[in-house]
PDB file of C-alpha atoms in Angstrom:
ATOM      1  CA  MET E   1      25.904 -21.331   7.602  1.00 57.00           C
ATOM      2  CA  ASN E   2      24.151 -20.451  10.861  1.00 63.00           C
ATOM      3  CA  THR E   3      20.397 -20.383  11.348  1.00 63.00           C
ATOM      4  CA  ARG E   4      20.287 -16.572  11.543  1.00 63.00           C
ATOM      5  CA  THR E   5      21.992 -16.211   8.140  1.00 78.00           C
ATOM      6  CA  GLU E   6      19.662 -18.783   6.609  1.00 80.00           C
ATOM      7  CA  ASP E   7      16.651 -16.886   7.965  1.00 76.00           C
ATOM      8  CA  VAL E   8      17.908 -13.587   6.502  1.00 77.00           C
ATOM      9  CA  ILE E   9      18.478 -15.171   3.097  1.00 81.00           C
ATOM     10  CA  GLU E  10      15.034 -16.781   3.212  1.00 79.00           C
ATOM     11  CA  HIS E  11      13.406 -13.453   4.105  1.00 75.00           C
ATOM     12  CA  HIS E  12      15.217 -11.622   1.296  1.00 75.00           C
ATOM     13  CA  LEU E  13      14.204 -14.331  -1.160  1.00 81.00           C
ATOM     14  CA  HIS E  14      10.622 -14.081   0.061  1.00 75.00           C
ATOM     15  CA  LEU E  15      10.589 -10.314  -0.569  1.00 73.00           C
ATOM     16  CA  TYR E  16      12.283 -10.779  -3.947  1.00 77.00           C
ATOM     17  CA  ASN E  17       9.660 -13.268  -5.092  1.00 78.00           C
ATOM     18  CA  GLY E  18       6.946 -11.002  -3.726  1.00 74.00           C
ATOM     19  CA  ILE E  19       8.169  -8.106  -5.866  1.00 75.00           C
ATOM     20  CA  LEU E  20       8.206 -10.339  -8.941  1.00 78.00           C
ATOM     21  CA  GLU E  21       4.608 -11.320  -8.224  1.00 75.00           C
ATOM     22  CA  PHE E  22       3.592  -7.656  -8.258  1.00 69.00           C
ATOM     23  CA  VAL E  23       5.811  -6.808 -11.266  1.00 74.00           C
ATOM     24  CA  PRO E  24       5.801 -10.039 -13.331  1.00 79.00           C
ATOM     25  CA  SER E  25       7.317  -8.360 -16.398  1.00 80.00           C
ATOM     26  CA  LEU E  26      10.476  -7.677 -14.389  1.00 79.00           C
ATOM     27  CA  ARG E  27      11.346 -11.378 -14.257  1.00 80.00           C
ATOM     28  CA  ASP E  28      11.957 -11.541 -18.029  1.00 81.00           C
ATOM     29  CA  GLU E  29      14.229  -8.491 -17.929  1.00 81.00           C
ATOM     30  CA  LEU E  30      16.492  -9.452 -15.041  1.00 80.00           C
ATOM     31  CA  ASP E  31      19.175 -11.066 -17.206  1.00 77.00           C
ATOM     32  CA  THR E  32      19.452  -8.140 -19.613  1.00 84.00           C
ATOM     33  CA  ILE E  33      18.349  -5.085 -17.657  1.00 84.00           C
ATOM     34  CA  SER E  34      20.884  -2.293 -17.168  1.00 87.00           C
ATOM     35  CA  THR E  35      22.056  -1.329 -13.700  1.00 85.00           C
ATOM     36  CA  ASP E  36      20.661   2.178 -14.175  1.00 88.00           C
ATOM     37  CA  ARG E  37      17.199   0.948 -15.156  1.00 84.00           C
ATOM     38  CA  LEU E  38      17.127  -1.594 -12.322  1.00 80.00           C
ATOM     39  CA  SER E  39      18.066   1.137  -9.834  1.00 84.00           C
ATOM     40  CA  LYS E  40      15.206   3.324 -11.076  1.00 85.00           C
ATOM     41  CA  ILE E  41      12.738   0.434 -10.779  1.00 80.00           C
ATOM     42  CA  ILE E  42      13.932  -0.381  -7.254  1.00 77.00           C
ATOM     43  CA  SER E  43      13.654   3.299  -6.279  1.00 81.00           C
ATOM     44  CA  ALA E  44      10.097   3.474  -7.649  1.00 80.00           C
ATOM     45  CA  ILE E  45       9.066   0.312  -5.784  1.00 75.00           C
ATOM     46  CA  THR E  46      10.694   1.538  -2.563  1.00 74.00           C
ATOM     47  CA  LYS E  47       8.995   4.936  -2.830  1.00 77.00           C
ATOM     48  CA  GLY E  48       5.639   3.287  -3.503  1.00 72.00           C
ATOM     49  CA  MET E  49       6.031   1.052  -0.461  1.00 65.00           C
ATOM     50  CA  SER E  50       7.091   4.001   1.708  1.00 65.00           C
ATOM     51  CA  ASP E  51       4.173   6.158   0.551  1.00 67.00           C
ATOM     52  CA  ALA E  52       1.667   3.357   1.144  1.00 65.00           C
ATOM     53  CA  TRP E  53       3.127   2.687   4.607  1.00 63.00           C
ATOM     54  CA  SER E  54       2.959   6.384   5.495  1.00 64.00           C
ATOM     55  CA  THR E  55      -0.629   6.680   4.251  1.00 64.00           C
ATOM     56  CA  ALA E  56      -1.716   3.633   6.233  1.00 63.00           C
ATOM     57  CA  PHE E  57      -0.193   4.912   9.488  1.00 65.00           C
ATOM     58  CA  SER E  58      -1.614   8.394   8.986  1.00 66.00           C
ATOM     59  CA  SER E  59      -5.041   6.951   8.232  1.00 63.00           C
ATOM     60  CA  VAL E  60      -5.335   4.934  11.442  1.00 68.00           C
ATOM     61  CA  LYS E  61      -3.418   7.154  13.871  1.00 69.00           C
ATOM     62  CA  HIS E  62      -6.601   8.515  15.467  1.00 67.00           C
ATOM     63  CA  LYS E  63      -9.536   6.824  13.747  1.00 70.00           C
ATOM     64  CA  GLY E  64      -7.989   3.421  14.364  1.00 70.00           C
ATOM     65  CA  LEU E  65      -8.966   3.595  18.026  1.00 79.00           C
ATOM     66  CA  LYS E  66     -12.633   3.377  17.002  1.00 72.00           C
ATOM     67  CA  TYR E  67     -12.030  -0.146  15.727  1.00 71.00           C
ATOM     68  CA  VAL E  68     -10.952  -1.475  19.103  1.00 76.00           C
ATOM     69  CA  LEU E  69     -14.628  -1.445  20.002  1.00 71.00           C
ATOM     70  CA  LEU E  70     -16.858  -4.380  19.140  1.00 66.00           C
ATOM     71  CA  ASN E  71     -19.748  -1.961  18.691  1.00 64.00           C
ATOM     72  CA  MET E  72     -18.780   1.575  17.736  1.00 59.00           C
ATOM     73  CA  HIS E  73     -22.211   2.882  18.767  1.00 61.00           C
ATOM     74  CA  SER E  74     -22.309   1.272  22.217  1.00 69.00           C
ATOM     75  CA  LYS E  75     -21.217   3.154  25.342  1.00 72.00           C
ATOM     76  CA  ASN E  76     -20.650  -0.222  26.990  1.00 74.00           C
ATOM     77  CA  ASP E  77     -17.821  -0.905  24.537  1.00 76.00           C
ATOM     78  CA  ALA E  78     -16.231   2.560  24.817  1.00 83.00           C
ATOM     79  CA  LEU E  79     -12.597   2.930  25.840  1.00 89.00           C
ATOM     80  CA  ASP E  80     -12.416   3.764  29.541  1.00 90.00           C
ATOM     81  CA  PRO E  81     -10.757   6.139  30.117  1.00 92.00           C
ATOM     82  CA  PRO E  82     -11.395   7.703  26.694  1.00 90.00           C
ATOM     83  CA  ILE E  83      -8.371   8.590  24.552  1.00 90.00           C
ATOM     84  CA  PRO E  84      -8.476  12.025  22.880  1.00 88.00           C
ATOM     85  CA  GLU E  85      -7.397  12.515  19.260  1.00 84.00           C
ATOM     86  CA  VAL E  86      -4.087  14.214  20.036  1.00 86.00           C
ATOM     87  CA  GLU E  87      -0.537  13.709  18.791  1.00 85.00           C
ATOM     88  CA  ASP E  88       0.645  12.425  22.165  1.00 90.00           C
ATOM     89  CA  LYS E  89       0.227   8.636  22.446  1.00 93.00           C
ATOM     90  CA  SER E  90       1.211   8.314  26.102  1.00 94.00           C
ATOM     91  CA  MET E  91      -2.346   7.289  27.074  1.00 95.00           C
ATOM     92  CA  ARG E  92      -2.240   4.287  24.736  1.00 95.00           C
ATOM     93  CA  GLY E  93      -0.556   0.918  24.930  1.00 96.00           C
ATOM     94  CA  ILE E  94       0.257  -0.573  28.296  1.00 97.00           C
ATOM     95  CA  ALA E  95      -0.776   2.715  29.970  1.00 97.00           C
ATOM     96  CA  HIS E  96      -4.434   2.007  29.116  1.00 96.00           C
ATOM     97  CA  PRO E  97      -6.267  -0.943  30.747  1.00 96.00           C
ATOM     98  CA  GLN E  98      -8.141  -2.155  27.653  1.00 94.00           C
ATOM     99  CA  LEU E  99      -5.218  -1.661  25.278  1.00 95.00           C
ATOM    100  CA  ALA E 100      -2.830  -3.251  27.785  1.00 97.00           C
ATOM    101  CA  ARG E 101      -4.974  -6.387  27.753  1.00 96.00           C
ATOM    102  CA  TRP E 102      -4.993  -6.273  23.947  1.00 95.00           C
ATOM    103  CA  LEU E 103      -1.172  -6.119  23.875  1.00 97.00           C
ATOM    104  CA  CYS E 104      -0.643  -8.648  26.677  1.00 98.00           C
ATOM    105  CA  PRO E 105       1.008 -11.891  25.482  1.00 98.00           C
ATOM    106  CA  CYS E 106      -1.691 -14.532  25.184  1.00 98.00           C
ATOM    107  CA  ASN E 107       0.211 -16.998  27.357  1.00 97.00           C
ATOM    108  CA  LYS E 108       0.198 -14.438  30.202  1.00 98.00           C
ATOM    109  CA  LEU E 109      -3.444 -13.423  29.811  1.00 98.00           C
ATOM    110  CA  HIS E 110      -4.512 -15.452  32.846  1.00 97.00           C
ATOM    111  CA  ILE E 111      -2.164 -13.347  34.990  1.00 98.00           C
ATOM    112  CA  PHE E 112      -3.534 -10.102  33.572  1.00 98.00           C
ATOM    113  CA  ASP E 113      -7.188 -11.100  33.911  1.00 98.00           C
ATOM    114  CA  SER E 114      -6.765 -12.261  37.504  1.00 98.00           C
ATOM    115  CA  ASP E 115      -5.662  -8.744  38.506  1.00 98.00           C
ATOM    116  CA  PRO E 116      -5.653  -6.170  35.646  1.00 97.00           C
ATOM    117  CA  GLU E 117      -3.939  -3.446  37.709  1.00 97.00           C
ATOM    118  CA  ASP E 118      -1.134  -5.804  38.696  1.00 98.00           C
ATOM    119  CA  GLY E 119      -1.031  -7.097  35.122  1.00 98.00           C
ATOM    120  CA  MET E 120      -0.525  -3.563  33.797  1.00 98.00           C
ATOM    121  CA  GLU E 121       2.266  -2.997  36.323  1.00 98.00           C
ATOM    122  CA  LYS E 122       3.979  -6.214  35.230  1.00 98.00           C
ATOM    123  CA  LEU E 123       3.723  -5.189  31.563  1.00 98.00           C
ATOM    124  CA  GLN E 124       5.086  -1.719  32.307  1.00 97.00           C
ATOM    125  CA  SER E 125       7.965  -3.011  34.419  1.00 97.00           C
ATOM    126  CA  GLY E 126       8.866  -5.737  31.951  1.00 95.00           C
ATOM    127  CA  LYS E 127       8.044  -8.584  34.340  1.00 97.00           C
ATOM    128  CA  ILE E 128       5.674  -9.728  31.605  1.00 98.00           C
ATOM    129  CA  LYS E 129       7.695  -9.534  28.407  1.00 96.00           C
ATOM    130  CA  MET E 130       5.989  -8.739  25.118  1.00 96.00           C
ATOM    131  CA  ALA E 131       7.887 -10.474  22.338  1.00 95.00           C
ATOM    132  CA  ALA E 132       7.239 -12.057  18.951  1.00 95.00           C
ATOM    133  CA  THR E 133       7.455 -15.516  20.514  1.00 92.00           C
ATOM    134  CA  SER E 134       3.961 -15.075  22.007  1.00 96.00           C
ATOM    135  CA  TRP E 135       1.021 -13.576  20.121  1.00 98.00           C
ATOM    136  CA  PRO E 136      -0.635 -10.469  21.584  1.00 98.00           C
ATOM    137  CA  THR E 137      -4.087 -11.299  22.953  1.00 97.00           C
ATOM    138  CA  GLY E 138      -5.599  -8.791  20.535  1.00 94.00           C
ATOM    139  CA  PHE E 139      -4.575 -10.963  17.593  1.00 96.00           C
ATOM    140  CA  TYR E 140      -7.381 -13.340  18.628  1.00 96.00           C
ATOM    141  CA  GLU E 141     -11.048 -12.958  17.746  1.00 92.00           C
ATOM    142  CA  ASN E 142     -12.714 -10.779  20.394  1.00 89.00           C
ATOM    143  CA  GLY E 143      -9.531 -11.069  22.488  1.00 92.00           C
ATOM    144  CA  VAL E 144     -10.395 -14.654  23.470  1.00 94.00           C
ATOM    145  CA  TYR E 145      -7.446 -17.047  23.818  1.00 97.00           C
ATOM    146  CA  ASP E 146      -7.867 -20.789  24.321  1.00 96.00           C
ATOM    147  CA  PRO E 147      -4.649 -22.362  25.696  1.00 96.00           C
ATOM    148  CA  GLN E 148      -6.001 -25.778  24.680  1.00 96.00           C
ATOM    149  CA  ASP E 149      -6.396 -24.663  21.057  1.00 97.00           C
ATOM    150  CA  LYS E 150      -3.814 -21.948  20.416  1.00 96.00           C
ATOM    151  CA  THR E 151      -4.828 -21.289  16.802  1.00 97.00           C
ATOM    152  CA  ASN E 152      -8.547 -20.938  17.527  1.00 97.00           C
ATOM    153  CA  GLY E 153      -9.536 -17.395  16.514  1.00 96.00           C
ATOM    154  CA  LEU E 154      -5.938 -16.375  15.745  1.00 97.00           C
ATOM    155  CA  PHE E 155      -5.700 -13.457  13.246  1.00 96.00           C
ATOM    156  CA  ARG E 156      -9.481 -12.994  13.335  1.00 92.00           C
ATOM    157  CA  ASN E 157      -9.806  -9.855  15.428  1.00 85.00           C
ATOM    158  CA  HIS E 158     -11.897  -7.163  13.745  1.00 76.00           C
ATOM    159  CA  VAL E 159      -9.612  -4.231  14.568  1.00 71.00           C
ATOM    160  CA  PHE E 160      -8.074  -2.061  11.829  1.00 58.00           C
ATOM    161  CA  TYR E 161      -8.622  -4.098   8.698  1.00 65.00           C
ATOM    162  CA  SER E 162     -12.066  -2.543   8.960  1.00 64.00           C
ATOM    163  CA  HIS E 163     -10.473   0.866   8.467  1.00 59.00           C
ATOM    164  CA  LEU E 164      -7.665  -0.011   6.067  1.00 59.00           C
ATOM    165  CA  TYR E 165      -9.603  -2.263   3.722  1.00 60.00           C
ATOM    166  CA  ILE E 166     -13.253  -1.447   4.382  1.00 58.00           C
ATOM    167  CA  GLY E 167     -13.443   2.158   5.574  1.00 58.00           C
ATOM    168  CA  LEU E 168     -15.149   3.936   8.443  1.00 54.00           C
ATOM    169  CA  SER E 169     -18.556   4.290   6.784  1.00 53.00           C
ATOM    170  CA  ALA E 170     -18.912   0.610   5.878  1.00 52.00           C
ATOM    171  CA  ALA E 171     -17.413  -0.560   9.175  1.00 51.00           C
ATOM    172  CA  MET E 172     -19.735   1.622  11.253  1.00 49.00           C
ATOM    173  CA  SER E 173     -22.759   0.398   9.309  1.00 50.00           C
ATOM    174  CA  GLU E 174     -21.960  -3.106  10.571  1.00 52.00           C
ATOM    175  CA  SER E 175     -22.141  -1.805  14.143  1.00 46.00           C
ATOM    176  CA  SER E 176     -25.570  -0.266  13.601  1.00 41.00           C
ATOM    177  CA  SER E 177     -28.738  -0.661  11.574  1.00 43.00           C
ATOM    178  CA  SER E 178     -27.772   2.145   9.191  1.00 43.00           C
ATOM    179  CA  LYS E 179     -26.390   1.725   5.708  1.00 49.00           C
ATOM    180  CA  ALA E 180     -22.941   2.902   4.709  1.00 46.00           C
ATOM    181  CA  SER E 181     -22.820   6.188   2.831  1.00 46.00           C
ATOM    182  CA  LYS E 182     -19.714   5.178   0.916  1.00 49.00           C
ATOM    183  CA  GLN E 183     -18.610   2.072  -0.919  1.00 48.00           C
ATOM    184  CA  ALA E 184     -16.213  -0.166   0.981  1.00 49.00           C
ATOM    185  CA  ARG E 185     -12.604   0.698   0.127  1.00 50.00           C
ATOM    186  CA  ASN E 186     -11.629  -2.775  -1.006  1.00 46.00           C
ATOM    187  CA  CYS E 187     -14.426  -2.681  -3.576  1.00 50.00           C
ATOM    188  CA  ALA E 188     -13.810   0.912  -4.637  1.00 43.00           C
ATOM    189  CA  PHE E 189     -10.113   0.113  -5.144  1.00 46.00           C
ATOM    190  CA  SER E 190     -10.928  -3.160  -6.978  1.00 51.00           C
ATOM    191  CA  LEU E 191      -9.017  -5.305  -4.484  1.00 60.00           C
ATOM    192  CA  SER E 192      -9.897  -8.825  -5.529  1.00 65.00           C
ATOM    193  CA  SER E 193      -8.222 -10.880  -2.812  1.00 76.00           C
ATOM    194  CA  VAL E 194      -6.658 -10.848   0.624  1.00 82.00           C
ATOM    195  CA  THR E 195      -3.101 -12.167   0.819  1.00 87.00           C
ATOM    196  CA  LYS E 196      -0.997 -13.294   3.760  1.00 90.00           C
ATOM    197  CA  HIS E 197       1.058 -10.120   3.294  1.00 87.00           C
ATOM    198  CA  ILE E 198      -2.048  -7.960   3.721  1.00 85.00           C
ATOM    199  CA  VAL E 199      -3.023  -9.890   6.850  1.00 90.00           C
ATOM    200  CA  THR E 200       0.491  -9.497   8.229  1.00 92.00           C
ATOM    201  CA  ILE E 201       0.837  -5.783   7.497  1.00 87.00           C
ATOM    202  CA  VAL E 202      -2.567  -5.077   9.049  1.00 86.00           C
ATOM    203  CA  HIS E 203      -1.435  -6.736  12.282  1.00 92.00           C
ATOM    204  CA  ILE E 204       1.862  -4.821  12.384  1.00 92.00           C
ATOM    205  CA  ILE E 205       0.135  -1.471  11.777  1.00 87.00           C
ATOM    206  CA  ARG E 206      -2.452  -2.400  14.393  1.00 87.00           C
ATOM    207  CA  TYR E 207       0.168  -3.218  17.026  1.00 93.00           C
ATOM    208  CA  PHE E 208       2.113   0.002  16.466  1.00 91.00           C
ATOM    209  CA  THR E 209      -0.996   2.201  16.409  1.00 89.00           C
ATOM    210  CA  LEU E 210      -2.341   0.891  19.704  1.00 92.00           C
ATOM    211  CA  SER E 211       1.076   1.100  21.366  1.00 94.00           C
ATOM    212  CA  GLN E 212       2.292   4.123  23.298  1.00 94.00           C
ATOM    213  CA  VAL E 213       5.249   4.701  20.939  1.00 92.00           C
ATOM    214  CA  GLN E 214       5.056   8.078  19.216  1.00 88.00           C
ATOM    215  CA  ASN E 215       7.112   7.514  16.055  1.00 86.00           C
ATOM    216  CA  TRP E 216       7.661   4.441  13.932  1.00 85.00           C
ATOM    217  CA  THR E 217      10.270   2.053  15.252  1.00 89.00           C
ATOM    218  CA  SER E 218      10.846  -1.641  14.664  1.00 90.00           C
ATOM    219  CA  GLU E 219      11.289  -2.264  18.393  1.00 94.00           C
ATOM    220  CA  ILE E 220       8.735  -1.465  21.093  1.00 95.00           C
ATOM    221  CA  GLY E 221      10.214  -2.616  24.376  1.00 92.00           C
ATOM    222  CA  ASN E 222      11.055  -6.292  23.901  1.00 93.00           C
ATOM    223  CA  MET E 223       8.736  -6.581  20.900  1.00 96.00           C
ATOM    224  CA  ASN E 224      10.615  -6.603  17.603  1.00 96.00           C
ATOM    225  CA  LEU E 225       8.058  -5.818  14.899  1.00 95.00           C
ATOM    226  CA  GLU E 226      10.263  -7.251  12.171  1.00 92.00           C
ATOM    227  CA  GLU E 227      10.377 -10.576  13.996  1.00 95.00           C
ATOM    228  CA  LEU E 228       6.623 -10.347  14.560  1.00 97.00           C
ATOM    229  CA  PHE E 229       6.106  -9.729  10.840  1.00 95.00           C
ATOM    230  CA  TRP E 230       8.012 -12.855   9.849  1.00 94.00           C
ATOM    231  CA  SER E 231       6.368 -14.923  12.573  1.00 96.00           C
ATOM    232  CA  ILE E 232       2.955 -14.121  11.071  1.00 97.00           C
ATOM    233  CA  ILE E 233       4.207 -14.823   7.544  1.00 94.00           C
ATOM    234  CA  ASP E 234       5.563 -18.187   8.712  1.00 94.00           C
ATOM    235  CA  MET E 235       2.218 -19.077  10.318  1.00 97.00           C
ATOM    236  CA  LEU E 236       0.389 -18.372   7.049  1.00 96.00           C
ATOM    237  CA  ASP E 237       3.036 -19.728   4.696  1.00 92.00           C
ATOM    238  CA  ASP E 238       1.674 -23.227   4.042  1.00 95.00           C
ATOM    239  CA  ASP E 239      -1.185 -22.739   1.586  1.00 93.00           C
ATOM    240  CA  LYS E 240      -2.133 -26.415   1.916  1.00 96.00           C
ATOM    241  CA  ASP E 241      -2.556 -26.304   5.690  1.00 98.00           C
ATOM    242  CA  PRO E 242      -6.284 -26.595   6.578  1.00 98.00           C
ATOM    243  CA  TRP E 243      -6.003 -23.906   9.261  1.00 98.00           C
ATOM    244  CA  VAL E 244      -4.320 -21.480   6.842  1.00 98.00           C
ATOM    245  CA  LYS E 245      -6.989 -22.173   4.213  1.00 97.00           C
ATOM    246  CA  ASP E 246      -9.748 -21.597   6.747  1.00 97.00           C
ATOM    247  CA  THR E 247      -8.153 -18.400   8.066  1.00 96.00           C
ATOM    248  CA  MET E 248      -7.687 -16.857   4.622  1.00 94.00           C
ATOM    249  CA  ALA E 249     -11.206 -17.896   3.600  1.00 93.00           C
ATOM    250  CA  TRP E 250     -12.533 -16.138   6.709  1.00 91.00           C
ATOM    251  CA  TRP E 251     -10.722 -12.945   5.741  1.00 89.00           C
ATOM    252  CA  MET E 252     -12.039 -13.098   2.186  1.00 86.00           C
ATOM    253  CA  ALA E 253     -15.602 -13.666   3.387  1.00 84.00           C
ATOM    254  CA  TYR E 254     -15.455 -10.904   6.001  1.00 79.00           C
ATOM    255  CA  VAL E 255     -13.738  -8.204   3.967  1.00 74.00           C
ATOM    256  CA  PHE E 256     -15.619  -8.625   0.713  1.00 72.00           C
ATOM    257  CA  LYS E 257     -19.087  -8.951   2.183  1.00 70.00           C
ATOM    258  CA  HIS E 258     -18.982  -5.171   2.573  1.00 57.00           C
ATOM    259  CA  CYS E 259     -19.058  -4.584  -1.184  1.00 56.00           C
ATOM    260  CA  SER E 260     -22.850  -4.335  -1.050  1.00 49.00           C
ATOM    261  CA  HIS E 261     -23.017  -2.309   2.184  1.00 45.00           C
ATOM    262  CA  PHE E 262     -23.446   1.164   0.729  1.00 38.00           C
ATOM    263  CA  ASP E 263     -26.148   3.319  -0.800  1.00 37.00           C
TER     264      ASP E 263
END
């Protein structure tokens, strides 16, 4: 059996076990369940996943750009040039200087920062390849990458989970002295924990939304989002790893501190 086949089997098994975690009662029925009933359950799960995916993308399509900013109320942090809320995404991704830096592979960041205009040209021409083998710079906290400590700040950027799991009102209150007018989404929806799957999905949605691609696709240039998904899962897979523990604890602390940030 080749490595590729083993990876596919492992991924399918991972998804299978994930479904059983969400629907624990299904495990006891697997040996006796009828084909018809199993098909209906699979269809319901698939539809639920599709609807949730569609809702998430729709939710961040325009508003998600607000979360690129460290301070939503500061003109110094504004996107320059500004990106209008229109259907066309051609101004995003590697066509925009700040978003191009965000998407730039972390191991090529020194090239981009030394000459941003040349860096954008190299990204656009493919001379700098964006692939799942190198994390986008925007996956790091505040877009800061330390080549001497490659996991420092990884998966700790503020973008998008603020919108998907906190909400605009609560997220904007953090960027100002005002209080949120609405309860944070994670609290309103009774989300009690952050899982590696949530962290992973947030990063995939984030990458696609900031890219210049108009409609959903698993491949954006040389970046395969499916491979990126599994790369993130693999990084977070060892629950006993101190870095994984620290990363997930950071997410829990950040996301759920917003439960009290509303009137």
